C-alpha positions in Angstrom: -136.0 -100.2 190.0 -136.9 -96.9 191.7 -134.7 -94.1 193.1 -135.0 -91.6 195.9 -133.3 -89.2 198.2 -133.0 -88.8 202.0 -134.0 -85.8 204.0 -131.5 -86.2 206.8 -132.8 -85.1 210.2 -129.7 -83.0 210.8 -131.4 -80.5 208.6 -133.9 -78.3 210.4 -137.5 -79.2 209.7 -138.0 -75.7 208.3 -136.0 -76.9 205.2 -138.3 -79.8 204.5 -140.9 -77.9 202.4 -138.2 -76.8 200.0 -136.8 -80.3 199.7 -140.2 -81.7 199.1 -141.0 -79.1 196.3 -137.6 -79.8 194.7 -138.1 -83.5 194.8 -141.6 -83.3 193.4 -140.6 -81.0 190.6 -137.6 -83.1 189.7 -139.7 -86.2 189.4 -137.8 -88.4 191.8 -140.1 -91.2 192.8 -139.3 -91.4 196.6 -138.3 -89.1 199.5 -137.1 -90.8 202.6 -137.1 -89.5 206.2 -135.2 -90.6 209.3 -136.5 -90.6 212.8 -133.4 -90.3 214.9 -133.3 -89.5 218.6 -133.8 -86.7 219.4 -134.6 -85.0 216.2 -137.7 -85.0 214.1 -140.7 -87.3 214.5 -141.2 -89.6 211.6 -145.0 -89.7 211.1 -145.3 -85.9 211.6 -142.7 -85.2 209.0 -144.1 -87.8 206.6 -147.6 -86.4 206.9 -146.3 -82.9 206.1 -144.2 -84.1 203.2 -147.1 -86.1 201.7 -149.5 -83.1 202.0 -146.9 -80.7 200.4 -146.3 -83.0 197.4 -148.4 -84.2 194.5 -147.0 -87.7 193.8 -144.0 -88.5 196.0 -143.8 -91.7 197.8 -142.6 -91.0 201.3 -140.6 -93.5 203.3 -140.3 -93.4 207.0 -137.0 -95.1 207.8 -137.4 -96.0 210.5 -139.8 -96.1 213.4 -138.0 -97.6 216.5 -140.4 -100.2 217.9 -139.5 -99.8 221.6 -140.9 -96.2 221.5 -144.5 -97.0 220.5 -147.3 -99.4 221.2 -148.0 -101.3 217.9 -151.7 -100.3 218.0 -150.6 -96.6 218.0 -148.2 -97.3 215.1 -151.0 -99.0 213.1 -153.4 -96.2 213.7 -150.8 -93.6 212.5 -149.9 -95.6 209.4 -153.5 -96.4 208.6 -154.4 -92.7 208.7 -151.5 -91.8 206.3 -152.4 -94.7 204.0 -156.0 -93.6 203.8 -155.1 -90.0 203.3 -152.4 -90.7 200.7 -153.1 -94.1 199.1 -150.0 -95.8 197.7 -147.7 -93.1 198.8 -146.3 -94.1 202.2 -143.7 -96.7 202.9 -143.1 -97.3 206.6 -140.2 -99.1 208.1 -139.9 -100.6 211.6 -136.7 -101.4 213.4 -134.8 -101.9 216.7 -133.7 -98.3 217.0 -130.3 -97.5 218.3 -130.1 -99.6 221.4 -128.2 -97.1 223.4 -130.9 -94.4 222.7 -133.6 -96.9 223.6 -132.0 -97.5 226.9 -131.5 -93.7 227.4 -135.2 -93.1 227.3 -136.0 -96.2 229.4 -137.3 -98.3 226.5 -134.5 -100.9 226.3 -135.6 -104.6 226.3 -133.7 -107.8 226.9 -134.6 -109.3 223.5 -134.8 -106.7 220.7 -135.4 -109.4 218.1 -138.4 -110.8 219.9 -139.9 -107.3 220.3 -139.3 -106.5 216.6 -140.9 -109.8 215.5 -144.0 -109.3 217.8 -144.4 -105.6 217.0 -144.0 -106.0 213.2 -146.5 -108.9 213.0 -149.0 -107.0 215.1 -148.7 -103.8 213.0 -148.9 -105.8 209.8 -152.0 -107.7 210.8 -153.8 -104.7 212.2 -153.2 -102.9 208.9 -154.6 -105.9 207.1 -157.8 -105.4 209.1 -157.5 -108.3 211.5 -158.7 -108.4 215.1 -155.9 -109.5 217.3 -155.6 -111.3 220.6 -151.9 -111.4 221.3 -150.1 -112.4 224.6 -146.4 -112.2 223.7 -143.3 -111.4 225.6 -143.6 -107.7 224.8 -146.9 -107.2 222.8 -150.2 -107.7 224.5 -153.4 -107.0 222.5 -156.9 -107.9 223.7 -159.4 -108.0 220.9 -157.8 -105.0 219.2 -158.7 -104.0 215.6 -158.6 -100.8 213.6 -162.1 -99.3 213.0 -160.7 -97.7 209.8 -157.9 -99.9 208.3 -156.6 -98.9 204.8 -158.2 -100.4 201.7 -154.7 -101.8 201.0 -151.9 -102.1 203.5 -148.8 -100.1 202.6 -145.6 -102.1 202.1 -144.1 -102.7 205.5 -140.4 -102.9 205.7 -137.9 -103.7 208.5 -134.7 -101.8 208.9 -131.7 -104.2 209.3 -128.0 -104.7 209.3 -127.2 -108.2 210.6 -128.3 -111.4 208.9 -130.7 -112.4 211.6 -132.7 -109.2 211.4 -132.5 -109.2 207.5 -134.0 -112.7 207.5 -136.7 -111.6 210.0 -137.6 -108.8 207.5 -138.4 -111.4 204.9 -140.3 -113.6 207.3 -142.6 -111.0 208.9 -142.6 -107.9 206.7 -142.5 -107.1 203.0 -138.8 -106.4 202.7 -135.8 -104.7 204.2 -134.2 -101.3 204.4 -130.4 -101.4 204.4 -128.7 -98.2 205.7 -125.7 -96.6 204.0 -123.2 -98.6 206.2 -124.3 -101.7 204.2 -124.6 -100.3 200.8 -121.5 -101.9 199.2 -122.5 -104.4 196.4 -121.3 -107.6 198.3 -123.3 -106.7 201.4 -126.4 -105.8 199.3 -126.0 -109.1 197.4 -125.9 -111.1 200.7 -128.9 -109.2 202.0 -130.9 -109.9 198.9 -130.3 -113.7 199.4 -131.0 -113.7 203.1 -134.2 -111.6 202.9 -135.4 -113.9 200.0 -134.8 -116.9 202.3 -136.9 -115.4 205.0 -139.7 -114.6 202.6 -139.6 -118.1 201.2 -139.7 -119.6 204.7 -142.7 -117.5 205.7 -144.8 -119.1 203.0 -146.3 -115.7 202.1 -146.6 -114.9 198.4 -144.7 -112.1 196.6 -141.1 -111.0 196.4 -139.3 -109.3 199.3 -138.4 -105.6 198.6 -134.8 -104.5 199.1 -134.4 -100.7 199.6 -130.8 -99.4 200.1 -129.6 -96.0 201.4 -126.2 -95.0 199.9 -124.2 -92.0 200.7 -122.6 -89.6 198.2 -121.0 -86.2 198.7 -123.2 -83.7 196.9 -120.2 -81.5 196.2 -118.1 -84.3 194.6 -116.8 -83.7 191.1 -118.4 -85.6 188.3 -121.4 -86.0 190.5 -123.7 -87.4 187.7 -121.2 -90.1 186.8 -120.7 -91.0 190.4 -124.5 -91.2 190.9 -124.9 -93.4 187.8 -122.1 -95.8 188.9 -123.4 -96.1 192.4 -127.0 -96.6 191.4 -126.0 -99.3 188.9 -123.8 -101.3 191.2 -126.3 -101.3 194.0 -129.1 -102.2 191.6 -127.1 -105.0 190.0 -126.4 -106.3 193.5 -130.2 -106.8 194.0 -131.7 -103.6 195.3 -135.2 -102.6 194.2 -134.9 -99.0 195.3 -131.7 -97.0 195.6 -131.9 -94.0 197.9 -129.2 -91.4 197.9 -128.3 -89.4 200.9 -125.8 -86.6 201.5 -123.0 -86.7 204.0 -122.8 -85.4 207.7 -121.0 -82.3 206.4 -123.3 -81.8 203.4 -126.7 -83.2 204.2 -128.7 -81.2 201.7 -130.0 -83.7 199.1 -131.0 -81.2 196.4 -127.7 -81.5 194.5 -128.3 -85.2 194.3 -131.5 -84.6 192.5 -129.5 -82.7 189.8 -127.1 -85.7 189.7 -130.0 -88.1 189.2 -131.4 -86.0 186.5 -128.1 -85.6 184.7 -127.5 -89.4 184.9 -130.8 -90.0 183.3 -132.2 -91.8 186.3 -135.5 -89.9 186.8 -138.7 -91.0 185.2 -139.7 -89.0 182.1 
């Protein structure tokens, strides 16, 4: 099992370098970034965080698929994967549907778009040449000239069971946000994403990454961190990522909690 922290986009981007340095020095394996409308851009922040760190894996959770052509997404991710092999974990998702409509990117079938988009990004990163004529995705002989040597794990952000199953079918796993981080919900998500993976016929085990929220100012923080990580892990999560609250978004105290709980490598 791996652990991580979230840099919430409510923090100004000027604070990202300090959080990256703190995470790198603490030895936490993963730093996760949001892309929320209308805050910081996910690939931009990820590129900076990867460049500032020595060994952090950086997750982009998540890239809303209505906002970008899948060829552009594949180009961005291929660039990051080649520059920082094994250190980027991208996530695709519906996005907040009200926000998508607000920028004129709403669609009638978000599930269809997510399936078509994810399959296209996955296959382009695998080095395939695509001819696709879908409901939303149209690609005519498109291939990356410089795909990565190895495709980074591609996750789908999901809440409902249909999208969680889709994550298993077309991607490498699922990202569950903090609203679904209670053990029973994680346990159900583990079962559903595994069903989707099995139905896809593709080899390998689906990854379950879970955001979970903790107040960085809570008393007995180390004990709370240890308990939360243990219960989410035991419910089936492969990676448990801690985030601060709306009122206290700075994740650096959570690094201290992870260290005090003995949950950091080394």
